[in-house]
Amino acid sequence: MRIYGMQVHHLIEECIVFNMGKEECMDALFKHANIKPIITSTVWKELEKENKEFFEAYERRREEIPTEKETARRIRDLLSRTTI
């Protein structure tokens, strides 16, 4: 079980590289690695406990990054103000 937990830990780190939140990570690991969401959630919570400051900063940074929908809206607004 320890090795499995380490593998899940590594995969969660990969999710973080791609700026995924906990729910997105749980979905991705279930879909692509057949890891039950409860396992991902448990490992994620342990990582949060061990790295509280990192996860607080990570969540703040994720909140500041615009969503794809917001980015598309900003691009449309910019293009509508641009004359060619």
Tab-separated table of C-alpha atoms in Angstrom:
chain	number	residue	atom	x	y	z
A	1	MET	CA	0.000	0.000	0.000
A	2	ARG	CA	2.903	2.362	0.686
A	3	ILE	CA	4.163	2.123	-2.906
A	4	TYR	CA	0.630	2.662	-4.241
A	5	GLY	CA	0.303	5.773	-2.064
A	6	MET	CA	3.618	7.051	-3.398
A	7	GLN	CA	2.408	6.505	-6.975
A	8	VAL	CA	-0.797	8.421	-6.250
A	9	HIS	CA	1.306	11.148	-4.603
A	10	HIS	CA	3.407	11.419	-7.783
A	11	LEU	CA	0.302	11.563	-9.991
A	12	ILE	CA	-1.180	14.309	-7.798
A	13	GLU	CA	2.032	16.270	-8.281
A	14	GLU	CA	1.539	15.895	-12.034
A	15	CYS	CA	-2.014	17.231	-11.662
A	16	ILE	CA	-0.629	20.226	-9.785
A	17	VAL	CA	1.832	20.894	-12.625
A	18	PHE	CA	-1.229	21.152	-14.879
A	19	ASN	CA	-2.890	23.502	-12.380
A	20	MET	CA	-5.703	21.087	-11.535
A	21	GLY	CA	-7.787	21.351	-8.417
A	22	LYS	CA	-8.567	18.418	-6.164
A	23	GLU	CA	-11.827	17.503	-7.926
A	24	GLU	CA	-10.251	17.745	-11.386
A	25	CYS	CA	-7.367	15.588	-10.215
A	26	MET	CA	-9.699	12.981	-8.729
A	27	ASP	CA	-11.619	12.823	-12.016
A	28	ALA	CA	-8.464	12.611	-14.132
A	29	LEU	CA	-6.840	9.895	-12.040
A	30	PHE	CA	-10.023	7.854	-12.037
A	31	LYS	CA	-10.459	8.224	-15.793
A	32	HIS	CA	-6.839	7.698	-16.855
A	33	ALA	CA	-5.294	5.585	-14.071
A	34	ASN	CA	-8.356	3.829	-12.622
A	35	ILE	CA	-7.606	5.237	-9.152
A	36	LYS	CA	-10.694	5.544	-7.008
A	37	PRO	CA	-11.533	9.146	-6.103
A	38	ILE	CA	-11.557	8.347	-2.373
A	39	ILE	CA	-7.910	7.274	-2.611
A	40	THR	CA	-6.877	10.419	-4.474
A	41	SER	CA	-8.835	12.526	-1.989
A	42	THR	CA	-7.190	10.824	0.988
A	43	VAL	CA	-3.670	11.270	-0.389
A	44	TRP	CA	-4.449	14.888	-1.386
A	45	LYS	CA	-5.647	15.641	2.167
A	46	GLU	CA	-2.464	14.150	3.620
A	47	LEU	CA	-0.366	16.255	1.274
A	48	GLU	CA	-2.337	19.346	2.342
A	49	LYS	CA	-1.617	18.561	5.996
A	50	GLU	CA	2.092	18.065	5.326
A	51	ASN	CA	2.399	21.123	3.037
A	52	LYS	CA	-0.209	23.557	4.348
A	53	GLU	CA	1.546	26.731	3.187
A	54	PHE	CA	2.160	25.367	-0.306
A	55	PHE	CA	-1.476	24.379	-0.820
A	56	GLU	CA	-2.770	27.695	0.522
A	57	ALA	CA	-0.550	29.537	-1.968
A	58	TYR	CA	-1.471	27.084	-4.735
A	59	GLU	CA	-5.204	27.659	-4.222
A	60	ARG	CA	-4.735	31.442	-4.158
A	61	ARG	CA	-2.776	31.248	-7.423
A	62	ARG	CA	-5.435	29.023	-9.019
A	63	GLU	CA	-8.130	31.540	-8.058
A	64	GLU	CA	-6.179	34.316	-9.771
A	65	ILE	CA	-5.802	32.434	-13.064
A	66	PRO	CA	-8.739	33.176	-15.364
A	67	THR	CA	-10.866	30.284	-16.523
A	68	GLU	CA	-10.894	29.283	-20.181
A	69	LYS	CA	-14.307	30.917	-20.518
A	70	GLU	CA	-13.032	34.162	-18.975
A	71	THR	CA	-9.959	34.129	-21.211
A	72	ALA	CA	-12.149	33.662	-24.308
A	73	ARG	CA	-14.360	36.568	-23.191
A	74	ARG	CA	-11.292	38.790	-22.724
A	75	ILE	CA	-10.001	37.902	-26.186
A	76	ARG	CA	-13.403	38.674	-27.764
A	77	ASP	CA	-13.511	42.013	-25.936
A	78	LEU	CA	-10.016	42.863	-27.106
A	79	LEU	CA	-10.792	41.910	-30.682
A	80	SER	CA	-14.011	43.910	-30.680
A	81	ARG	CA	-12.039	47.024	-29.700
A	82	THR	CA	-9.355	46.448	-32.330
A	83	THR	CA	-9.772	47.830	-35.806
A	84	ILE	CA	-7.843	46.307	-38.667
